XYZ file of C-alpha atoms in Angstrom:
580
model
C 102.577 118.994 94.223
C 103.123 122.287 92.405
C 105.236 120.644 89.721
C 102.773 117.781 89.352
C 99.610 119.869 89.165
C 100.914 122.796 87.131
C 103.722 121.391 85.012
C 103.440 117.622 84.580
C 99.842 116.436 84.842
C 97.317 116.922 82.056
C 93.714 117.289 83.132
C 90.533 119.318 82.833
C 90.179 121.381 85.992
C 86.391 121.653 85.866
C 85.939 117.994 84.934
C 88.109 116.129 87.469
C 86.733 112.694 86.575
C 87.156 113.016 82.824
C 88.198 109.582 81.548
C 91.199 111.028 79.699
C 92.619 113.015 82.628
C 95.850 111.998 84.277
C 95.148 110.363 87.644
C 96.584 111.357 91.014
C 96.411 109.257 94.186
C 97.470 110.748 97.510
C 98.440 107.541 99.291
C 99.658 109.550 102.300
C 96.087 110.681 102.885
C 96.878 112.664 106.017
C 98.461 115.256 103.687
C 94.957 116.059 102.388
C 95.299 119.850 102.925
C 97.975 120.054 100.206
C 95.687 118.175 97.808
C 92.803 120.536 98.546
C 95.099 123.531 98.151
C 96.256 122.292 94.744
C 92.661 122.026 93.514
C 91.904 125.466 94.920
C 94.941 126.903 93.126
C 93.798 125.148 89.943
C 90.400 126.793 90.303
C 88.119 123.856 91.063
C 87.668 124.744 94.750
C 86.987 128.167 96.189
C 89.940 129.253 98.300
C 87.602 130.235 101.139
C 86.398 126.618 101.313
C 89.845 125.555 102.531
C 89.045 127.192 105.871
C 86.238 124.641 106.342
C 88.701 121.750 106.477
C 87.368 118.840 108.570
C 84.090 120.609 109.384
C 80.941 118.513 109.339
C 79.284 120.535 106.577
C 82.357 120.593 104.305
C 83.374 118.103 101.627
C 87.003 118.624 102.668
C 87.350 115.762 105.125
C 90.400 114.881 107.194
C 91.501 112.369 104.537
C 90.534 112.209 100.838
C 87.198 110.547 100.018
C 85.304 110.157 96.722
C 82.648 112.609 97.881
C 85.243 114.973 96.434
C 84.995 114.934 92.631
C 88.789 114.960 92.333
C 89.308 111.891 94.545
C 89.063 108.432 92.956
C 89.883 106.323 96.009
C 89.763 106.981 99.735
C 93.174 106.952 101.394
C 94.449 107.321 104.922
C 94.858 103.689 105.847
C 98.464 103.793 104.754
C 100.057 101.555 102.167
C 97.051 101.149 99.888
C 97.222 104.038 97.419
C 99.862 102.503 95.174
C 97.849 99.306 94.664
C 94.860 101.326 93.501
C 97.150 103.412 91.287
C 98.453 100.168 89.763
C 94.879 99.178 88.908
C 94.301 102.540 87.220
C 97.583 102.277 85.307
C 96.872 98.691 84.218
C 93.454 99.784 82.980
C 94.960 102.727 81.111
C 97.644 100.629 79.436
C 95.824 97.387 78.641
C 92.078 98.146 78.577
C 91.685 101.811 77.649
C 94.960 101.890 75.685
C 94.925 105.621 76.380
C 97.691 108.160 77.010
C 96.685 109.201 80.522
C 99.276 108.639 83.230
C 98.902 107.799 86.907
C 100.812 109.506 89.713
C 100.880 108.301 93.319
C 102.430 110.206 96.226
C 103.552 108.060 99.171
C 105.088 108.959 102.504
C 108.237 107.216 103.651
C 106.477 105.990 106.785
C 104.013 103.874 104.814
C 106.861 102.200 102.937
C 107.036 99.807 105.905
C 103.681 98.374 104.770
C 103.978 95.070 102.892
C 101.095 96.034 100.621
C 103.278 98.782 99.091
C 105.799 96.183 97.966
C 103.078 93.879 96.649
C 102.071 96.813 94.436
C 105.697 97.540 93.515
C 106.138 93.919 92.408
C 102.904 94.026 90.385
C 103.844 97.240 88.558
C 107.351 96.017 87.856
C 106.161 92.670 86.520
C 103.567 94.213 84.193
C 105.939 97.050 83.181
C 103.415 99.780 83.933
C 105.358 102.549 82.234
C 102.396 104.919 82.630
C 102.789 104.850 86.425
C 104.922 107.196 88.537
C 105.314 106.747 92.295
C 106.728 109.642 94.289
C 108.316 108.778 97.636
C 108.254 111.773 99.979
C 111.292 110.868 102.086
C 111.072 113.509 104.800
C 112.654 111.173 107.378
C 109.983 111.635 110.059
C 107.105 109.328 110.885
C 104.204 110.080 113.215
C 105.949 109.293 116.486
C 109.509 108.420 115.469
C 111.830 108.750 112.484
C 111.111 106.301 109.631
C 113.466 103.284 109.715
C 115.659 104.349 106.757
C 115.462 108.062 107.567
C 117.242 109.905 104.726
C 119.061 106.901 103.238
C 117.498 107.502 99.839
C 120.054 105.283 98.080
C 118.563 102.230 99.865
C 115.079 103.133 98.631
C 116.531 103.454 95.121
C 118.086 99.971 95.247
C 114.857 98.472 96.549
C 112.814 100.074 93.762
C 115.285 98.916 91.118
C 115.132 95.372 92.522
C 111.362 95.457 91.921
C 111.816 96.457 88.280
C 111.344 100.215 88.558
C 113.348 103.078 87.111
C 114.322 104.958 90.291
C 115.524 108.561 90.422
C 116.781 110.383 93.519
C 115.938 114.094 93.576
C 115.978 117.057 95.894
C 112.267 117.217 96.657
C 112.466 120.975 97.119
C 114.057 121.619 93.697
C 111.533 122.537 91.018
C 114.163 122.045 88.317
C 115.120 118.530 89.452
C 111.478 117.495 89.770
C 110.561 118.815 86.312
C 113.463 116.909 84.816
C 112.610 113.688 86.704
C 108.936 113.742 85.720
C 109.989 114.144 82.112
C 111.984 110.916 81.980
C 110.107 108.214 80.091
C 111.184 104.577 80.396
C 109.640 101.222 79.481
C 109.028 100.505 83.154
C 107.329 102.238 86.078
C 109.153 105.213 87.546
C 109.869 105.906 91.216
C 110.903 109.433 92.115
C 112.621 109.303 95.488
C 112.367 112.849 96.774
C 114.537 113.766 99.731
C 112.579 116.400 101.658
C 112.542 118.086 105.044
C 109.310 118.388 106.962
C 108.608 122.050 107.691
C 111.259 123.207 105.203
C 112.041 126.885 105.672
C 110.243 127.238 108.992
C 112.769 128.057 111.699
C 112.456 125.903 114.807
C 110.280 123.330 113.006
C 112.245 122.141 109.968
C 113.254 118.471 110.337
C 112.047 118.392 113.948
C 109.985 115.603 115.526
C 106.573 115.931 117.211
C 104.933 118.131 114.569
C 102.951 115.404 112.819
C 99.358 116.534 112.276
C 99.736 119.634 114.425
C 98.827 123.157 113.269
C 101.225 125.989 114.044
C 100.292 128.284 116.939
C 98.498 131.354 115.591
C 101.308 133.857 116.225
C 103.865 131.551 114.631
C 101.561 130.774 111.708
C 101.101 134.417 110.812
C 104.841 134.994 110.808
C 105.530 131.885 108.707
C 102.835 132.751 106.176
C 104.378 136.167 105.756
C 107.829 134.646 105.277
C 106.515 132.264 102.615
C 104.585 135.047 100.896
C 107.753 137.162 100.728
C 109.540 134.353 98.893
C 106.950 134.129 96.102
C 108.466 135.875 93.098
C 105.668 135.386 90.582
C 101.959 135.335 91.441
C 100.877 134.580 87.897
C 97.918 132.159 87.756
C 99.063 128.787 86.481
C 96.899 126.491 84.366
C 97.495 122.783 83.732
C 97.860 121.364 80.233
C 94.772 119.679 78.781
C 94.714 115.913 78.266
C 94.697 114.103 74.963
C 91.108 112.881 74.849
C 91.758 109.332 73.718
C 90.077 107.265 76.468
C 87.265 105.314 74.770
C 83.618 105.939 75.553
C 82.286 102.828 77.267
C 79.062 101.570 78.850
C 78.973 99.151 81.777
C 75.314 99.569 82.664
C 72.636 96.886 82.487
C 74.945 93.986 81.597
C 72.879 90.890 80.818
C 73.915 87.309 80.272
C 73.847 86.490 76.537
C 71.682 83.423 77.235
C 69.872 81.721 80.150
C 71.570 79.037 82.260
C 71.702 75.556 80.697
C 71.740 73.317 83.755
C 69.544 70.259 84.402
C 67.762 69.780 87.719
C 69.482 66.995 89.617
C 72.854 67.393 87.916
C 75.693 67.819 90.392
C 77.752 71.011 90.178
C 80.060 72.773 92.580
C 79.063 76.422 92.871
C 82.752 77.388 92.553
C 82.779 75.888 89.046
C 79.424 77.461 88.213
C 81.012 80.812 89.132
C 83.753 80.316 86.540
C 81.249 79.266 83.886
C 79.037 82.267 84.651
C 81.911 84.761 84.640
C 83.247 83.504 81.299
C 79.723 83.805 79.904
C 79.279 87.318 81.279
C 82.534 88.276 79.596
C 80.837 87.817 76.234
C 78.106 90.284 77.224
C 80.447 93.212 77.819
C 84.127 93.632 76.998
C 84.649 95.665 80.166
C 84.052 92.675 82.449
C 87.457 91.683 83.860
C 88.663 88.950 86.205
C 91.448 88.962 88.782
C 92.792 86.071 90.828
C 95.567 85.344 93.297
C 97.056 82.159 91.811
C 93.955 80.101 92.658
C 92.265 80.271 89.240
C 92.262 76.475 88.872
C 90.369 76.216 92.187
C 88.037 79.207 91.914
C 87.529 78.371 88.208
C 88.278 81.905 87.098
C 90.577 80.059 84.694
C 87.482 79.516 82.538
C 87.275 83.289 82.104
C 90.980 83.478 81.304
C 90.608 80.771 78.659
C 87.872 82.690 76.826
C 89.034 86.269 77.537
C 92.815 86.097 78.138
C 93.422 89.826 77.589
C 90.926 90.707 80.344
C 92.310 88.415 83.017
C 94.791 89.835 85.564
C 96.948 87.405 87.481
C 97.753 89.066 90.797
C 99.673 86.113 92.226
C 99.650 85.402 95.962
C 99.074 88.977 97.090
C 95.430 89.215 98.092
C 95.677 92.675 99.649
C 97.080 94.053 96.428
C 94.530 92.121 94.348
C 91.676 93.938 96.084
C 93.427 97.297 95.618
C 94.048 96.519 91.926
C 90.347 95.715 91.491
C 89.413 99.005 93.164
C 91.756 100.907 90.863
C 90.472 99.132 87.745
C 86.873 99.963 88.695
C 87.448 103.712 89.236
C 85.632 106.127 86.920
C 83.445 103.175 85.826
C 86.138 101.888 83.433
C 85.613 98.180 84.195
C 83.390 95.684 86.004
C 85.917 93.844 88.152
C 85.513 90.345 89.624
C 88.322 89.185 91.937
C 88.455 85.661 93.310
C 90.408 83.573 95.779
C 89.622 81.225 98.664
C 87.088 82.920 100.955
C 89.431 82.633 103.915
C 92.214 84.568 102.172
C 90.034 87.662 101.874
C 90.401 88.010 105.650
C 93.971 89.244 105.165
C 92.619 91.936 102.817
C 89.878 93.174 105.137
C 91.385 96.638 105.483
C 91.509 96.964 101.697
C 87.867 95.838 101.525
C 86.919 98.297 104.274
C 88.650 101.118 102.411
C 86.999 100.011 99.160
C 83.632 100.607 100.820
C 84.752 104.077 101.940
C 85.919 104.588 98.348
C 82.343 103.816 97.183
C 83.898 101.172 94.944
C 81.850 98.760 92.860
C 83.993 95.638 93.028
C 82.835 92.038 93.069
C 84.676 89.482 95.184
C 84.159 85.731 95.008
C 85.357 83.561 97.883
C 85.459 79.829 97.190
C 86.271 76.882 99.448
C 84.081 78.095 102.279
C 83.510 76.106 105.424
C 84.522 72.690 106.741
C 82.932 71.057 103.706
C 86.188 71.547 101.766
C 87.444 68.524 103.709
C 90.993 67.293 103.902
C 92.843 70.599 103.341
C 92.176 71.572 106.943
C 91.306 74.746 108.839
C 93.884 77.097 107.275
C 91.998 76.801 103.975
C 88.448 76.922 105.351
C 86.493 80.159 105.038
C 84.628 80.313 108.354
C 84.710 84.051 109.136
C 83.897 85.502 105.716
C 80.150 86.046 106.164
C 80.826 87.887 109.408
C 83.449 90.025 107.715
C 81.441 90.996 104.647
C 78.215 91.556 106.602
C 80.117 94.248 108.536
C 81.036 96.143 105.354
C 78.733 99.138 104.730
C 76.496 98.841 101.663
C 77.847 95.386 100.843
C 75.716 92.701 99.228
C 76.490 89.153 100.354
C 75.382 86.380 97.974
C 75.400 82.749 99.084
C 74.100 80.724 96.106
C 73.102 77.133 96.735
C 73.242 75.693 93.242
C 74.665 76.398 89.785
C 71.614 78.325 88.545
C 71.603 80.605 91.592
C 75.349 81.160 91.160
C 74.965 82.289 87.558
C 72.187 84.660 88.576
C 74.322 86.022 91.445
C 77.179 86.814 89.046
C 74.844 88.658 86.680
C 73.186 90.624 89.482
C 76.527 91.496 91.105
C 77.788 92.980 87.830
C 74.943 95.487 87.979
C 74.940 96.229 91.717
C 76.527 99.255 93.378
C 78.884 98.731 96.300
C 80.967 95.740 97.365
C 79.485 92.402 96.299
C 80.671 89.123 97.808
C 79.741 85.753 96.304
C 80.391 82.767 98.575
C 80.988 79.521 96.664
C 81.514 75.942 97.800
C 83.825 73.075 96.844
C 81.453 70.066 97.054
C 79.259 69.165 94.116
C 75.558 69.378 94.925
C 72.439 68.841 92.827
C 70.909 71.665 90.787
C 67.565 72.469 92.432
C 66.329 75.469 90.440
C 64.964 75.609 86.907
C 66.964 77.712 84.460
C 64.182 80.309 84.243
C 64.056 80.852 88.030
C 64.105 84.550 88.874
C 66.429 85.803 91.627
C 66.579 89.170 93.360
C 68.721 90.731 96.075
C 66.988 90.414 99.440
C 64.476 87.798 98.259
C 64.704 84.320 99.734
C 63.520 81.149 98.000
C 60.975 78.781 99.490
C 62.543 75.459 98.508
C 60.192 73.161 100.400
C 56.783 73.922 101.872
C 53.586 72.194 102.987
C 50.583 73.101 105.121
C 51.774 70.641 107.782
C 55.219 72.171 108.356
C 56.244 72.370 111.998
C 59.684 74.017 111.808
C 61.340 76.475 109.419
C 64.903 75.486 108.525
C 67.192 78.042 106.895
C 70.354 76.853 105.181
C 72.612 77.962 102.335
C 75.159 76.278 100.116
C 75.964 72.764 101.310
C 73.732 73.070 104.378
C 70.663 73.797 102.250
C 71.161 70.406 100.639
C 71.625 68.837 104.078
C 68.332 70.446 105.118
C 66.569 68.960 102.089
C 68.005 65.540 102.908
C 66.830 65.970 106.510
C 63.341 66.907 105.288
C 63.173 63.711 103.258
C 64.153 61.643 106.286
C 61.712 63.444 108.594
C 58.867 63.056 106.109
C 59.059 59.294 106.575
C 58.315 59.921 110.252
C 55.437 62.268 109.405
C 57.363 65.345 110.531
C 57.340 68.141 107.983
C 59.676 71.097 107.747
C 59.806 74.236 105.662
C 63.167 74.895 103.976
C 64.323 78.394 103.018
C 67.269 79.401 100.860
C 68.137 83.041 101.720
C 70.150 83.645 98.468
C 71.518 86.872 99.957
C 72.647 86.965 103.586
C 72.876 90.744 103.352
C 70.303 92.063 102.829
C 68.312 89.240 104.388
C 64.683 88.623 103.462
C 63.205 89.431 106.854
C 59.615 89.387 105.575
C 59.779 85.833 104.205
C 61.550 84.534 107.306
C 59.008 86.067 109.687
C 55.996 84.930 107.683
C 57.201 81.350 107.589
C 58.366 81.306 111.181
C 54.880 82.346 112.275
C 53.409 79.617 110.060
C 55.573 77.020 111.856
C 54.722 78.023 115.436
C 57.661 80.421 115.678
C 60.303 77.710 115.336
C 63.408 78.513 113.285
C 66.544 76.420 112.890
C 69.516 77.907 111.036
C 72.322 75.685 109.790
C 75.527 76.999 108.278
C 79.042 76.012 107.288
C 80.521 78.997 109.152
C 81.362 79.915 112.721
C 78.452 80.971 114.938
C 79.706 84.544 115.143
C 78.377 86.842 112.454
C 76.936 84.211 110.149
C 73.476 83.206 108.966
C 72.182 82.419 112.451
C 73.098 85.818 113.828
C 71.702 87.514 110.718
C 68.390 85.722 111.247
C 68.402 86.561 114.962
C 68.901 90.231 114.100
C 65.974 90.011 111.672
C 63.543 88.541 114.213
C 64.686 90.286 117.383
C 61.751 91.718 119.313
C 59.227 89.543 117.478
C 57.078 87.677 120.043
C 56.862 83.908 120.060
C 59.862 83.188 117.818
C 62.799 80.993 118.830
C 65.978 80.444 116.822
C 68.239 77.422 117.225
C 71.583 77.939 115.488
C 73.644 75.052 114.137
C 77.139 76.180 113.114
C 80.819 75.313 113.361
C 81.626 75.671 117.044
C 85.430 75.613 117.171
C 88.590 75.391 115.057
C 88.127 72.361 112.790
C 90.569 69.796 111.415
C 91.220 67.731 108.307
C 88.804 64.979 107.344
C 86.286 64.009 104.696
C 83.600 66.580 103.972
C 80.764 64.375 105.296
C 82.781 63.501 108.411
C 83.353 67.171 109.221
C 79.742 68.160 108.640
C 78.765 65.418 111.092
C 81.510 66.310 113.597
C 80.283 69.911 113.806
C 76.590 69.095 113.873
C 75.596 70.730 110.595
C 74.678 67.653 108.552
C 71.276 66.139 107.864
C 71.335 63.980 111.018
C 72.001 67.014 113.219
C 69.138 68.889 111.537
C 66.805 65.912 112.039
C 67.726 65.809 115.721
C 67.285 69.578 116.165
C 63.868 69.465 114.501
C 62.731 66.592 116.728
C 63.892 68.470 119.832
C 62.040 71.605 118.737
C 58.839 69.691 118.044
C 59.001 67.680 121.294
C 59.624 70.825 123.339
C 56.525 72.350 121.879
C 54.472 69.235 122.562
C 55.717 69.074 126.144
C 54.849 72.734 126.614
C 51.325 72.034 125.389
């Protein structure tokens, strides 16, 4: 850390987020005290503030968080720092084309995480020669020695196999570290530092059971004195200043260059409308980027790649790393990142998404192929938990557009919205129902069908909204009228509109969704109306693990098609009549 902060890295101490500064990611976030000490030594933090570590009124939390001006991404869930560092390095090399470099310090324990090696593969493939990973190989994990212990030569071979220039050093040798950091190659660099935990502290060096434990006070005082006695020069060190060559950019208030051009009644899959919208948005601002995990011909992000090839990042089948790359690309407001894959595959990246929220990241994720309506591909490809997952993410916005126009609007709004945005898109083609000049807002539902004679309010989204409209047409022939609501965003949900219309239809609500019962639209609506007198909610949703079949067959099998809605409405109306 001393060599990095006071010999190698170039940055402005009093402007930690300067776009031209070198970046540093502490992937082993539990080592936060050393990071805070480095910034105190540099002069950004007051030394006295270090004594407030982990206190509720201090910014110095137990692990790094972006509340600290010098922290770009939250770390502590191990194995994720390098992916974010890769995103920063990719941005520096290919988008900013600037001279800043990115350094990431990892512990040897977290090298058991697969996400580390996804990031290693990414950096090697894209030859991120502005990226340096430092492996702190101190041998000891939290409860046991790390699997390779001090076999640094194995780490070196692994790094080289992933396309990295790998150097073994004595991690306690200032001279070796200075020399290693100075080696420039046309590939990423891994510095494999052999270290000993507690080096120089008698009775503790290289011993187990000291992870996360402070020294007893009497021992601490003695050790501090011993360390102080070894310091030969107390001259104040200052880092070198960066070359200020990162371009000035603006990613605020990005607007589509033109309105949508769809015709009411035309059939479009919202997944394709997403690709069209993203490619269009790319013309509005050259900082809009797209990432995908080898599904671009299904999510239609390939349309963005076709029009903006230099701003498309292929992450291959490594969804955890894709999310981390997006987070890294979006740091310091350098890009507006949209990452897409099948909705169900985001479940394997939930920890990265959770950490992205803690990182206060502004990334946009699009999950296609949601629900049983994808048909024959079967349950492994069906996103049925994604609404539940993203609703649980703090400050997330969850869009569920029901036609091509709504999808284009969702993409535009997401680009300008803080926090994690998730756009849920569908495989089936459904008719366009909104005019091109329709206005959409977060947290505002659309009244798609309404009359003074409505007896039940039906809430659907995506394919089930169209099933609800088909059900309404069938019921109308029997003189039964329903009100149909499109929520547009599931989080935040338009509680006001739902309550007003529920009361206008004798308190009867039916929700219908291509998602499991748990955590989806039905539960969101129930949460919105809980405690309100006289309101009942009947939830139609996928009840168990599905199977392959035609889209219409599966909608019928799970009771979320138009016939099931018709039946549920008739039951609700007859119950009310019987009660009267």
